Amino acid sequence: MPREMVEASHEDHPTKLTNPSSSNTHNNNNLLPQHRPFVARNRKLILAGTVILTLSTVSALIALLVKKPWDHNSSSSSSSSSSEDHRDTPHGEYANSTKSLEKFSRRSSVPVSSSIRCNAYTPPLDQPFLYGQQPIRGVNLGGWLVLEPFITPSVFEPYIDQGVVDEYTLSKLLGPEEARAHLEKHYASWVTEDTFKRLRDLGLNHVRIPLGFWALGELKDDEPY
């Protein structure tokens, strides 16, 4: 080939020199997401997790510093102050129990001491029950002063055929005097003093006693209770 043609060929197609390092950088930037490093792909998620973990740790430390569970003097003083708050609050959980006890003692022939306690799970009568700190162990005395056929079917069975379904229809059927005698027999036998002794021995410290509005009086003329 003549020299002139060779030179012309080089001029028409010049050789392009490239930098290997710049080529690699360009290729790395164009990698698919699944081929990029883990930290680069999850940078926002890792940052958010770090922030949440930091805030949780700080909150836990603040709670510990406020409560100071290692400081027994602090906890005992807070308990005593809580007790005093209950004593001084007329509408709190512990309000005027001493006066209520005195009123009960005047009406009852059984002497009651203000320092008595029914079991180890219950504070004495002259001390407040610390709700939120002491566990409540209780039971509901259903079917006693508010009658329900599914709890005390024997009270209703003789009168079911006559349309009796509750205490209202029972009292309306029997009339005031007969209904009173029938119900008072049930009241005296369904729950007794031994019932409360068993609850005490089981470690219970609360009893819920349902009471109908009709037991409080001021009934209307058409109410048969």
mmCIF file of the C-alpha atoms, coordinates in Angstrom:
data_MODEL
# 
_entry.id   MODEL 
# 
loop_
_atom_site.group_PDB 
_atom_site.id 
_atom_site.type_symbol 
_atom_site.label_atom_id 
_atom_site.label_alt_id 
_atom_site.label_comp_id 
_atom_site.label_asym_id 
_atom_site.label_entity_id 
_atom_site.label_seq_id 
_atom_site.pdbx_PDB_ins_code 
_atom_site.Cartn_x 
_atom_site.Cartn_y 
_atom_site.Cartn_z 
_atom_site.occupancy 
_atom_site.B_iso_or_equiv 
_atom_site.pdbx_formal_charge 
_atom_site.auth_seq_id 
_atom_site.auth_comp_id 
_atom_site.auth_asym_id 
_atom_site.auth_atom_id 
_atom_site.pdbx_PDB_model_num 
ATOM 1   C CA . MET A 1 1   ? 0.000   0.000   0.000   1.00 0.00 ? 1   MET A CA 1 
ATOM 2   C CA . PRO A 1 2   ? 1.401   3.426   -0.844  1.00 0.00 ? 2   PRO A CA 1 
ATOM 3   C CA . ARG A 1 3   ? 2.552   5.580   2.019   1.00 0.00 ? 3   ARG A CA 1 
ATOM 4   C CA . GLU A 1 4   ? 0.051   8.311   1.138   1.00 0.00 ? 4   GLU A CA 1 
ATOM 5   C CA . MET A 1 5   ? -2.928  5.901   1.477   1.00 0.00 ? 5   MET A CA 1 
ATOM 6   C CA . VAL A 1 6   ? -1.716  4.652   4.843   1.00 0.00 ? 6   VAL A CA 1 
ATOM 7   C CA . GLU A 1 7   ? -1.456  8.163   6.243   1.00 0.00 ? 7   GLU A CA 1 
ATOM 8   C CA . ALA A 1 8   ? -4.889  9.053   4.883   1.00 0.00 ? 8   ALA A CA 1 
ATOM 9   C CA . SER A 1 9   ? -6.329  5.969   6.576   1.00 0.00 ? 9   SER A CA 1 
ATOM 10  C CA . HIS A 1 10  ? -4.921  7.062   9.924   1.00 0.00 ? 10  HIS A CA 1 
ATOM 11  C CA . GLU A 1 11  ? -6.369  10.514  9.495   1.00 0.00 ? 11  GLU A CA 1 
ATOM 12  C CA . ASP A 1 12  ? -9.834  9.199   8.663   1.00 0.00 ? 12  ASP A CA 1 
ATOM 13  C CA . HIS A 1 13  ? -9.891  6.824   11.670  1.00 0.00 ? 13  HIS A CA 1 
ATOM 14  C CA . PRO A 1 14  ? -7.851  8.344   14.485  1.00 0.00 ? 14  PRO A CA 1 
ATOM 15  C CA . THR A 1 15  ? -7.018  6.093   17.412  1.00 0.00 ? 15  THR A CA 1 
ATOM 16  C CA . LYS A 1 16  ? -8.992  7.016   20.610  1.00 0.00 ? 16  LYS A CA 1 
ATOM 17  C CA . LEU A 1 17  ? -7.091  6.565   23.869  1.00 0.00 ? 17  LEU A CA 1 
ATOM 18  C CA . THR A 1 18  ? -9.202  5.872   26.982  1.00 0.00 ? 18  THR A CA 1 
ATOM 19  C CA . ASN A 1 19  ? -8.483  6.039   30.711  1.00 0.00 ? 19  ASN A CA 1 
ATOM 20  C CA . PRO A 1 20  ? -9.115  2.593   32.263  1.00 0.00 ? 20  PRO A CA 1 
ATOM 21  C CA . SER A 1 21  ? -10.005 4.024   35.645  1.00 0.00 ? 21  SER A CA 1 
ATOM 22  C CA . SER A 1 22  ? -12.641 6.385   34.259  1.00 0.00 ? 22  SER A CA 1 
ATOM 23  C CA . SER A 1 23  ? -14.169 3.527   32.312  1.00 0.00 ? 23  SER A CA 1 
ATOM 24  C CA . ASN A 1 24  ? -14.530 1.424   35.477  1.00 0.00 ? 24  ASN A CA 1 
ATOM 25  C CA . THR A 1 25  ? -16.147 4.294   37.357  1.00 0.00 ? 25  THR A CA 1 
ATOM 26  C CA . HIS A 1 26  ? -18.671 4.773   34.589  1.00 0.00 ? 26  HIS A CA 1 
ATOM 27  C CA . ASN A 1 27  ? -19.512 1.089   34.603  1.00 0.00 ? 27  ASN A CA 1 
ATOM 28  C CA . ASN A 1 28  ? -19.975 1.031   38.447  1.00 0.00 ? 28  ASN A CA 1 
ATOM 29  C CA . ASN A 1 29  ? -22.401 3.938   38.329  1.00 0.00 ? 29  ASN A CA 1 
ATOM 30  C CA . ASN A 1 30  ? -24.523 2.096   35.780  1.00 0.00 ? 30  ASN A CA 1 
ATOM 31  C CA . LEU A 1 31  ? -24.796 -1.128  37.822  1.00 0.00 ? 31  LEU A CA 1 
ATOM 32  C CA . LEU A 1 32  ? -28.304 -2.515  38.338  1.00 0.00 ? 32  LEU A CA 1 
ATOM 33  C CA . PRO A 1 33  ? -29.738 -1.902  41.887  1.00 0.00 ? 33  PRO A CA 1 
ATOM 34  C CA . GLN A 1 34  ? -29.462 -5.554  42.865  1.00 0.00 ? 34  GLN A CA 1 
ATOM 35  C CA . HIS A 1 35  ? -25.740 -5.510  42.041  1.00 0.00 ? 35  HIS A CA 1 
ATOM 36  C CA . ARG A 1 36  ? -24.928 -2.383  44.055  1.00 0.00 ? 36  ARG A CA 1 
ATOM 37  C CA . PRO A 1 37  ? -23.425 -2.762  47.597  1.00 0.00 ? 37  PRO A CA 1 
ATOM 38  C CA . PHE A 1 38  ? -25.915 -3.469  50.439  1.00 0.00 ? 38  PHE A CA 1 
ATOM 39  C CA . VAL A 1 39  ? -25.243 -0.195  52.294  1.00 0.00 ? 39  VAL A CA 1 
ATOM 40  C CA . ALA A 1 40  ? -25.740 1.856   49.140  1.00 0.00 ? 40  ALA A CA 1 
ATOM 41  C CA . ARG A 1 41  ? -29.025 0.111   48.346  1.00 0.00 ? 41  ARG A CA 1 
ATOM 42  C CA . ASN A 1 42  ? -30.453 0.441   51.909  1.00 0.00 ? 42  ASN A CA 1 
ATOM 43  C CA . ARG A 1 43  ? -28.964 3.743   53.040  1.00 0.00 ? 43  ARG A CA 1 
ATOM 44  C CA . LYS A 1 44  ? -32.315 5.381   53.937  1.00 0.00 ? 44  LYS A CA 1 
ATOM 45  C CA . LEU A 1 45  ? -33.593 2.301   55.761  1.00 0.00 ? 45  LEU A CA 1 
ATOM 46  C CA . ILE A 1 46  ? -30.413 1.994   57.809  1.00 0.00 ? 46  ILE A CA 1 
ATOM 47  C CA . LEU A 1 47  ? -30.552 5.689   58.703  1.00 0.00 ? 47  LEU A CA 1 
ATOM 48  C CA . ALA A 1 48  ? -34.179 5.456   59.825  1.00 0.00 ? 48  ALA A CA 1 
ATOM 49  C CA . GLY A 1 49  ? -33.464 2.356   61.936  1.00 0.00 ? 49  GLY A CA 1 
ATOM 50  C CA . THR A 1 50  ? -30.520 4.082   63.593  1.00 0.00 ? 50  THR A CA 1 
ATOM 51  C CA . VAL A 1 51  ? -32.668 7.104   64.505  1.00 0.00 ? 51  VAL A CA 1 
ATOM 52  C CA . ILE A 1 52  ? -35.447 4.916   65.958  1.00 0.00 ? 52  ILE A CA 1 
ATOM 53  C CA . LEU A 1 53  ? -32.993 2.839   67.990  1.00 0.00 ? 53  LEU A CA 1 
ATOM 54  C CA . THR A 1 54  ? -31.351 5.974   69.359  1.00 0.00 ? 54  THR A CA 1 
ATOM 55  C CA . LEU A 1 55  ? -34.685 7.510   70.395  1.00 0.00 ? 55  LEU A CA 1 
ATOM 56  C CA . SER A 1 56  ? -35.806 4.263   72.069  1.00 0.00 ? 56  SER A CA 1 
ATOM 57  C CA . THR A 1 57  ? -32.589 4.029   74.037  1.00 0.00 ? 57  THR A CA 1 
ATOM 58  C CA . VAL A 1 58  ? -32.817 7.645   75.183  1.00 0.00 ? 58  VAL A CA 1 
ATOM 59  C CA . SER A 1 59  ? -36.474 7.179   76.251  1.00 0.00 ? 59  SER A CA 1 
ATOM 60  C CA . ALA A 1 60  ? -35.597 4.079   78.276  1.00 0.00 ? 60  ALA A CA 1 
ATOM 61  C CA . LEU A 1 61  ? -32.741 5.876   80.004  1.00 0.00 ? 61  LEU A CA 1 
ATOM 62  C CA . ILE A 1 62  ? -34.985 8.831   80.882  1.00 0.00 ? 62  ILE A CA 1 
ATOM 63  C CA . ALA A 1 63  ? -37.631 6.464   82.329  1.00 0.00 ? 63  ALA A CA 1 
ATOM 64  C CA . LEU A 1 64  ? -35.012 4.739   84.476  1.00 0.00 ? 64  LEU A CA 1 
ATOM 65  C CA . LEU A 1 65  ? -33.665 8.053   85.735  1.00 0.00 ? 65  LEU A CA 1 
ATOM 66  C CA . VAL A 1 66  ? -37.154 9.209   86.686  1.00 0.00 ? 66  VAL A CA 1 
ATOM 67  C CA . LYS A 1 67  ? -38.324 5.992   88.403  1.00 0.00 ? 67  LYS A CA 1 
ATOM 68  C CA . LYS A 1 68  ? -34.968 5.035   89.962  1.00 0.00 ? 68  LYS A CA 1 
ATOM 69  C CA . PRO A 1 69  ? -35.848 1.373   90.646  1.00 0.00 ? 69  PRO A CA 1 
ATOM 70  C CA . TRP A 1 70  ? -32.501 0.920   92.372  1.00 0.00 ? 70  TRP A CA 1 
ATOM 71  C CA . ASP A 1 71  ? -33.329 3.588   94.965  1.00 0.00 ? 71  ASP A CA 1 
ATOM 72  C CA . HIS A 1 72  ? -35.439 1.849   97.643  1.00 0.00 ? 72  HIS A CA 1 
ATOM 73  C CA . ASN A 1 73  ? -35.760 5.014   99.712  1.00 0.00 ? 73  ASN A CA 1 
ATOM 74  C CA . SER A 1 74  ? -37.267 6.842   96.777  1.00 0.00 ? 74  SER A CA 1 
ATOM 75  C CA . SER A 1 75  ? -39.821 4.088   96.058  1.00 0.00 ? 75  SER A CA 1 
ATOM 76  C CA . SER A 1 76  ? -40.885 3.807   99.690  1.00 0.00 ? 76  SER A CA 1 
ATOM 77  C CA . SER A 1 77  ? -41.300 7.552   100.006 1.00 0.00 ? 77  SER A CA 1 
ATOM 78  C CA . SER A 1 78  ? -43.378 7.671   96.815  1.00 0.00 ? 78  SER A CA 1 
ATOM 79  C CA . SER A 1 79  ? -45.594 4.864   98.145  1.00 0.00 ? 79  SER A CA 1 
ATOM 80  C CA . SER A 1 80  ? -46.139 6.696   101.421 1.00 0.00 ? 80  SER A CA 1 
ATOM 81  C CA . SER A 1 81  ? -46.911 9.940   99.626  1.00 0.00 ? 81  SER A CA 1 
ATOM 82  C CA . SER A 1 82  ? -49.356 8.063   97.391  1.00 0.00 ? 82  SER A CA 1 
ATOM 83  C CA . SER A 1 83  ? -51.079 6.721   100.493 1.00 0.00 ? 83  SER A CA 1 
ATOM 84  C CA . GLU A 1 84  ? -51.333 10.204  101.926 1.00 0.00 ? 84  GLU A CA 1 
ATOM 85  C CA . ASP A 1 85  ? -52.807 11.484  98.682  1.00 0.00 ? 85  ASP A CA 1 
ATOM 86  C CA . HIS A 1 86  ? -55.537 8.854   98.889  1.00 0.00 ? 86  HIS A CA 1 
ATOM 87  C CA . ARG A 1 87  ? -56.290 9.819   102.486 1.00 0.00 ? 87  ARG A CA 1 
ATOM 88  C CA . ASP A 1 88  ? -56.643 13.491  101.689 1.00 0.00 ? 88  ASP A CA 1 
ATOM 89  C CA . THR A 1 89  ? -58.736 13.041  98.543  1.00 0.00 ? 89  THR A CA 1 
ATOM 90  C CA . PRO A 1 90  ? -62.451 12.972  99.442  1.00 0.00 ? 90  PRO A CA 1 
ATOM 91  C CA . HIS A 1 91  ? -63.457 11.374  96.132  1.00 0.00 ? 91  HIS A CA 1 
ATOM 92  C CA . GLY A 1 92  ? -60.447 9.064   95.649  1.00 0.00 ? 92  GLY A CA 1 
ATOM 93  C CA . GLU A 1 93  ? -60.210 5.307   95.916  1.00 0.00 ? 93  GLU A CA 1 
ATOM 94  C CA . TYR A 1 94  ? -59.625 5.647   99.645  1.00 0.00 ? 94  TYR A CA 1 
ATOM 95  C CA . ALA A 1 95  ? -62.074 8.141   101.050 1.00 0.00 ? 95  ALA A CA 1 
ATOM 96  C CA . ASN A 1 96  ? -63.291 8.337   104.638 1.00 0.00 ? 96  ASN A CA 1 
ATOM 97  C CA . SER A 1 97  ? -63.045 4.592   105.260 1.00 0.00 ? 97  SER A CA 1 
ATOM 98  C CA . THR A 1 98  ? -62.718 5.185   108.994 1.00 0.00 ? 98  THR A CA 1 
ATOM 99  C CA . LYS A 1 99  ? -66.027 7.048   109.132 1.00 0.00 ? 99  LYS A CA 1 
ATOM 100 C CA . SER A 1 100 ? -67.696 4.354   107.040 1.00 0.00 ? 100 SER A CA 1 
ATOM 101 C CA . LEU A 1 101 ? -66.352 1.711   109.378 1.00 0.00 ? 101 LEU A CA 1 
ATOM 102 C CA . GLU A 1 102 ? -67.636 3.603   112.416 1.00 0.00 ? 102 GLU A CA 1 
ATOM 103 C CA . LYS A 1 103 ? -71.072 3.900   110.807 1.00 0.00 ? 103 LYS A CA 1 
ATOM 104 C CA . PHE A 1 104 ? -71.111 0.156   110.115 1.00 0.00 ? 104 PHE A CA 1 
ATOM 105 C CA . SER A 1 105 ? -70.013 -0.619  113.680 1.00 0.00 ? 105 SER A CA 1 
ATOM 106 C CA . ARG A 1 106 ? -72.864 1.454   115.121 1.00 0.00 ? 106 ARG A CA 1 
ATOM 107 C CA . ARG A 1 107 ? -75.393 -0.526  113.063 1.00 0.00 ? 107 ARG A CA 1 
ATOM 108 C CA . SER A 1 108 ? -73.819 -3.939  113.662 1.00 0.00 ? 108 SER A CA 1 
ATOM 109 C CA . SER A 1 109 ? -73.527 -5.925  116.866 1.00 0.00 ? 109 SER A CA 1 
ATOM 110 C CA . VAL A 1 110 ? -70.226 -7.383  115.637 1.00 0.00 ? 110 VAL A CA 1 
ATOM 111 C CA . PRO A 1 111 ? -67.194 -5.371  116.791 1.00 0.00 ? 111 PRO A CA 1 
ATOM 112 C CA . VAL A 1 112 ? -64.860 -4.527  113.904 1.00 0.00 ? 112 VAL A CA 1 
ATOM 113 C CA . SER A 1 113 ? -61.269 -3.374  114.307 1.00 0.00 ? 113 SER A CA 1 
ATOM 114 C CA . SER A 1 114 ? -59.901 -0.860  111.820 1.00 0.00 ? 114 SER A CA 1 
ATOM 115 C CA . SER A 1 115 ? -56.621 -2.768  111.689 1.00 0.00 ? 115 SER A CA 1 
ATOM 116 C CA . ILE A 1 116 ? -58.222 -6.066  110.642 1.00 0.00 ? 116 ILE A CA 1 
ATOM 117 C CA . ARG A 1 117 ? -57.340 -7.577  107.269 1.00 0.00 ? 117 ARG A CA 1 
ATOM 118 C CA . CYS A 1 118 ? -59.072 -10.502 105.603 1.00 0.00 ? 118 CYS A CA 1 
ATOM 119 C CA . ASN A 1 119 ? -55.903 -12.045 104.129 1.00 0.00 ? 119 ASN A CA 1 
ATOM 120 C CA . ALA A 1 120 ? -52.311 -11.325 103.169 1.00 0.00 ? 120 ALA A CA 1 
ATOM 121 C CA . TYR A 1 121 ? -53.381 -9.863  99.811  1.00 0.00 ? 121 TYR A CA 1 
ATOM 122 C CA . THR A 1 122 ? -55.515 -7.122  101.362 1.00 0.00 ? 122 THR A CA 1 
ATOM 123 C CA . PRO A 1 123 ? -54.408 -4.085  103.393 1.00 0.00 ? 123 PRO A CA 1 
ATOM 124 C CA . PRO A 1 124 ? -56.074 -3.343  106.755 1.00 0.00 ? 124 PRO A CA 1 
ATOM 125 C CA . LEU A 1 125 ? -59.298 -1.362  106.744 1.00 0.00 ? 125 LEU A CA 1 
ATOM 126 C CA . ASP A 1 126 ? -57.534 1.800   107.909 1.00 0.00 ? 126 ASP A CA 1 
ATOM 127 C CA . GLN A 1 127 ? -55.112 1.740   104.956 1.00 0.00 ? 127 GLN A CA 1 
ATOM 128 C CA . PRO A 1 128 ? -55.846 2.435   101.295 1.00 0.00 ? 128 PRO A CA 1 
ATOM 129 C CA . PHE A 1 129 ? -55.850 -0.208  98.602  1.00 0.00 ? 129 PHE A CA 1 
ATOM 130 C CA . LEU A 1 130 ? -53.201 0.947   96.144  1.00 0.00 ? 130 LEU A CA 1 
ATOM 131 C CA . TYR A 1 131 ? -54.921 0.438   92.803  1.00 0.00 ? 131 TYR A CA 1 
ATOM 132 C CA . GLY A 1 132 ? -52.421 0.097   90.011  1.00 0.00 ? 132 GLY A CA 1 
ATOM 133 C CA . GLN A 1 133 ? -49.804 -1.293  92.401  1.00 0.00 ? 133 GLN A CA 1 
ATOM 134 C CA . GLN A 1 134 ? -51.594 -4.099  94.214  1.00 0.00 ? 134 GLN A CA 1 
ATOM 135 C CA . PRO A 1 135 ? -53.262 -6.850  92.157  1.00 0.00 ? 135 PRO A CA 1 
ATOM 136 C CA . ILE A 1 136 ? -57.056 -7.064  92.282  1.00 0.00 ? 136 ILE A CA 1 
ATOM 137 C CA . ARG A 1 137 ? -58.353 -10.584 92.970  1.00 0.00 ? 137 ARG A CA 1 
ATOM 138 C CA . GLY A 1 138 ? -62.119 -10.528 92.775  1.00 0.00 ? 138 GLY A CA 1 
ATOM 139 C CA . VAL A 1 139 ? -65.296 -12.411 91.988  1.00 0.00 ? 139 VAL A CA 1 
ATOM 140 C CA . ASN A 1 140 ? -68.853 -11.529 91.012  1.00 0.00 ? 140 ASN A CA 1 
ATOM 141 C CA . LEU A 1 141 ? -71.714 -12.825 93.194  1.00 0.00 ? 141 LEU A CA 1 
ATOM 142 C CA . GLY A 1 142 ? -74.231 -13.245 90.413  1.00 0.00 ? 142 GLY A CA 1 
ATOM 143 C CA . GLY A 1 143 ? -77.705 -14.680 90.876  1.00 0.00 ? 143 GLY A CA 1 
ATOM 144 C CA . TRP A 1 144 ? -78.008 -13.459 94.446  1.00 0.00 ? 144 TRP A CA 1 
ATOM 145 C CA . LEU A 1 145 ? -79.701 -10.046 94.724  1.00 0.00 ? 145 LEU A CA 1 
ATOM 146 C CA . VAL A 1 146 ? -80.379 -9.799  90.984  1.00 0.00 ? 146 VAL A CA 1 
ATOM 147 C CA . LEU A 1 147 ? -81.988 -13.034 89.833  1.00 0.00 ? 147 LEU A CA 1 
ATOM 148 C CA . GLU A 1 148 ? -81.294 -14.588 86.451  1.00 0.00 ? 148 GLU A CA 1 
ATOM 149 C CA . PRO A 1 149 ? -82.853 -17.899 85.345  1.00 0.00 ? 149 PRO A CA 1 
ATOM 150 C CA . PHE A 1 150 ? -79.657 -19.285 83.808  1.00 0.00 ? 150 PHE A CA 1 
ATOM 151 C CA . ILE A 1 151 ? -77.829 -18.842 87.144  1.00 0.00 ? 151 ILE A CA 1 
ATOM 152 C CA . THR A 1 152 ? -80.610 -19.849 89.538  1.00 0.00 ? 152 THR A CA 1 
ATOM 153 C CA . PRO A 1 153 ? -83.057 -21.944 87.502  1.00 0.00 ? 153 PRO A CA 1 
ATOM 154 C CA . SER A 1 154 ? -84.590 -23.549 90.619  1.00 0.00 ? 154 SER A CA 1 
ATOM 155 C CA . VAL A 1 155 ? -86.137 -20.209 91.629  1.00 0.00 ? 155 VAL A CA 1 
ATOM 156 C CA . PHE A 1 156 ? -88.020 -19.966 88.333  1.00 0.00 ? 156 PHE A CA 1 
ATOM 157 C CA . GLU A 1 157 ? -88.705 -23.555 87.297  1.00 0.00 ? 157 GLU A CA 1 
ATOM 158 C CA . PRO A 1 158 ? -92.108 -23.892 89.049  1.00 0.00 ? 158 PRO A CA 1 
ATOM 159 C CA . TYR A 1 159 ? -93.399 -20.810 87.189  1.00 0.00 ? 159 TYR A CA 1 
ATOM 160 C CA . ILE A 1 160 ? -91.812 -21.017 83.726  1.00 0.00 ? 160 ILE A CA 1 
ATOM 161 C CA . ASP A 1 161 ? -95.009 -22.410 82.177  1.00 0.00 ? 161 ASP A CA 1 
ATOM 162 C CA . GLN A 1 162 ? -96.795 -19.271 83.371  1.00 0.00 ? 162 GLN A CA 1 
ATOM 163 C CA . GLY A 1 163 ? -94.515 -16.927 81.464  1.00 0.00 ? 163 GLY A CA 1 
ATOM 164 C CA . VAL A 1 164 ? -92.040 -16.075 84.221  1.00 0.00 ? 164 VAL A CA 1 
ATOM 165 C CA . VAL A 1 165 ? -88.666 -15.068 82.766  1.00 0.00 ? 165 VAL A CA 1 
ATOM 166 C CA . ASP A 1 166 ? -87.195 -12.682 85.362  1.00 0.00 ? 166 ASP A CA 1 
ATOM 167 C CA . GLU A 1 167 ? -87.744 -11.145 88.780  1.00 0.00 ? 167 GLU A CA 1 
ATOM 168 C CA . TYR A 1 168 ? -90.245 -8.647  87.391  1.00 0.00 ? 168 TYR A CA 1 
ATOM 169 C CA . THR A 1 169 ? -92.577 -11.270 85.942  1.00 0.00 ? 169 THR A CA 1 
ATOM 170 C CA . LEU A 1 170 ? -92.067 -13.500 88.994  1.00 0.00 ? 170 LEU A CA 1 
ATOM 171 C CA . SER A 1 171 ? -93.069 -10.721 91.402  1.00 0.00 ? 171 SER A CA 1 
ATOM 172 C CA . LYS A 1 172 ? -96.006 -9.776  89.203  1.00 0.00 ? 172 LYS A CA 1 
ATOM 173 C CA . LEU A 1 173 ? -97.268 -13.372 89.188  1.00 0.00 ? 173 LEU A CA 1 
ATOM 174 C CA . LEU A 1 174 ? -96.848 -14.115 92.908  1.00 0.00 ? 174 LEU A CA 1 
ATOM 175 C CA . GLY A 1 175 ? -97.786 -10.723 94.305  1.00 0.00 ? 175 GLY A CA 1 
ATOM 176 C CA . PRO A 1 176 ? -95.810 -8.653  96.857  1.00 0.00 ? 176 PRO A CA 1 
ATOM 177 C CA . GLU A 1 177 ? -96.152 -10.867 99.925  1.00 0.00 ? 177 GLU A CA 1 
ATOM 178 C CA . GLU A 1 178 ? -95.611 -14.282 98.350  1.00 0.00 ? 178 GLU A CA 1 
ATOM 179 C CA . ALA A 1 179 ? -92.794 -12.978 96.147  1.00 0.00 ? 179 ALA A CA 1 
ATOM 180 C CA . ARG A 1 180 ? -91.077 -11.459 99.183  1.00 0.00 ? 180 ARG A CA 1 
ATOM 181 C CA . ALA A 1 181 ? -91.152 -14.743 101.111 1.00 0.00 ? 181 ALA A CA 1 
ATOM 182 C CA . HIS A 1 182 ? -89.969 -16.692 98.071  1.00 0.00 ? 182 HIS A CA 1 
ATOM 183 C CA . LEU A 1 183 ? -87.069 -14.346 97.367  1.00 0.00 ? 183 LEU A CA 1 
ATOM 184 C CA . GLU A 1 184 ? -85.922 -13.878 100.962 1.00 0.00 ? 184 GLU A CA 1 
ATOM 185 C CA . LYS A 1 185 ? -85.542 -17.629 101.277 1.00 0.00 ? 185 LYS A CA 1 
ATOM 186 C CA . HIS A 1 186 ? -83.255 -17.511 98.257  1.00 0.00 ? 186 HIS A CA 1 
ATOM 187 C CA . TYR A 1 187 ? -81.311 -14.503 99.585  1.00 0.00 ? 187 TYR A CA 1 
ATOM 188 C CA . ALA A 1 188 ? -80.593 -16.286 102.860 1.00 0.00 ? 188 ALA A CA 1 
ATOM 189 C CA . SER A 1 189 ? -79.321 -19.500 101.268 1.00 0.00 ? 189 SER A CA 1 
ATOM 190 C CA . TRP A 1 190 ? -77.623 -18.556 97.986  1.00 0.00 ? 190 TRP A CA 1 
ATOM 191 C CA . VAL A 1 191 ? -74.834 -16.519 99.646  1.00 0.00 ? 191 VAL A CA 1 
ATOM 192 C CA . THR A 1 192 ? -73.981 -16.919 103.323 1.00 0.00 ? 192 THR A CA 1 
ATOM 193 C CA . GLU A 1 193 ? -71.225 -15.925 105.726 1.00 0.00 ? 193 GLU A CA 1 
ATOM 194 C CA . ASP A 1 194 ? -69.399 -19.136 104.811 1.00 0.00 ? 194 ASP A CA 1 
ATOM 195 C CA . THR A 1 195 ? -69.314 -17.907 101.205 1.00 0.00 ? 195 THR A CA 1 
ATOM 196 C CA . PHE A 1 196 ? -67.283 -14.868 102.216 1.00 0.00 ? 196 PHE A CA 1 
ATOM 197 C CA . LYS A 1 197 ? -65.014 -16.975 104.418 1.00 0.00 ? 197 LYS A CA 1 
ATOM 198 C CA . ARG A 1 198 ? -64.227 -19.195 101.438 1.00 0.00 ? 198 ARG A CA 1 
ATOM 199 C CA . LEU A 1 199 ? -63.488 -16.142 99.298  1.00 0.00 ? 199 LEU A CA 1 
ATOM 200 C CA . ARG A 1 200 ? -61.181 -14.846 102.017 1.00 0.00 ? 200 ARG A CA 1 
ATOM 201 C CA . ASP A 1 201 ? -59.349 -18.161 102.293 1.00 0.00 ? 201 ASP A CA 1 
ATOM 202 C CA . LEU A 1 202 ? -58.904 -18.261 98.508  1.00 0.00 ? 202 LEU A CA 1 
ATOM 203 C CA . GLY A 1 203 ? -56.998 -14.973 98.715  1.00 0.00 ? 203 GLY A CA 1 
ATOM 204 C CA . LEU A 1 204 ? -59.639 -12.763 97.077  1.00 0.00 ? 204 LEU A CA 1 
ATOM 205 C CA . ASN A 1 205 ? -59.793 -9.119  98.052  1.00 0.00 ? 205 ASN A CA 1 
ATOM 206 C CA . HIS A 1 206 ? -62.691 -7.747  95.971  1.00 0.00 ? 206 HIS A CA 1 
ATOM 207 C CA . VAL A 1 207 ? -66.332 -8.794  95.665  1.00 0.00 ? 207 VAL A CA 1 
ATOM 208 C CA . ARG A 1 208 ? -68.794 -7.409  93.131  1.00 0.00 ? 208 ARG A CA 1 
ATOM 209 C CA . ILE A 1 209 ? -72.425 -7.579  94.279  1.00 0.00 ? 209 ILE A CA 1 
ATOM 210 C CA . PRO A 1 210 ? -74.999 -6.658  91.585  1.00 0.00 ? 210 PRO A CA 1 
ATOM 211 C CA . LEU A 1 211 ? -77.985 -4.786  93.002  1.00 0.00 ? 211 LEU A CA 1 
ATOM 212 C CA . GLY A 1 212 ? -81.208 -3.928  91.218  1.00 0.00 ? 212 GLY A CA 1 
ATOM 213 C CA . PHE A 1 213 ? -82.542 -0.386  91.170  1.00 0.00 ? 213 PHE A CA 1 
ATOM 214 C CA . TRP A 1 214 ? -85.785 -1.623  92.727  1.00 0.00 ? 214 TRP A CA 1 
ATOM 215 C CA . ALA A 1 215 ? -83.933 -2.428  95.956  1.00 0.00 ? 215 ALA A CA 1 
ATOM 216 C CA . LEU A 1 216 ? -83.338 1.304   96.496  1.00 0.00 ? 216 LEU A CA 1 
ATOM 217 C CA . GLY A 1 217 ? -87.029 2.187   96.773  1.00 0.00 ? 217 GLY A CA 1 
ATOM 218 C CA . GLU A 1 218 ? -89.012 4.982   95.119  1.00 0.00 ? 218 GLU A CA 1 
ATOM 219 C CA . LEU A 1 219 ? -90.852 2.493   92.926  1.00 0.00 ? 219 LEU A CA 1 
ATOM 220 C CA . LYS A 1 220 ? -93.726 3.385   90.652  1.00 0.00 ? 220 LYS A CA 1 
ATOM 221 C CA . ASP A 1 221 ? -97.219 2.111   91.328  1.00 0.00 ? 221 ASP A CA 1 
ATOM 222 C CA . ASP A 1 222 ? -97.119 -0.378  88.437  1.00 0.00 ? 222 ASP A CA 1 
ATOM 223 C CA . GLU A 1 223 ? -93.808 -1.933  89.503  1.00 0.00 ? 223 GLU A CA 1 
ATOM 224 C CA . PRO A 1 224 ? -94.467 -5.236  91.307  1.00 0.00 ? 224 PRO A CA 1 
ATOM 225 C CA . TYR A 1 225 ? -91.262 -5.497  93.333  1.00 0.00 ? 225 TYR A CA 1 
# 
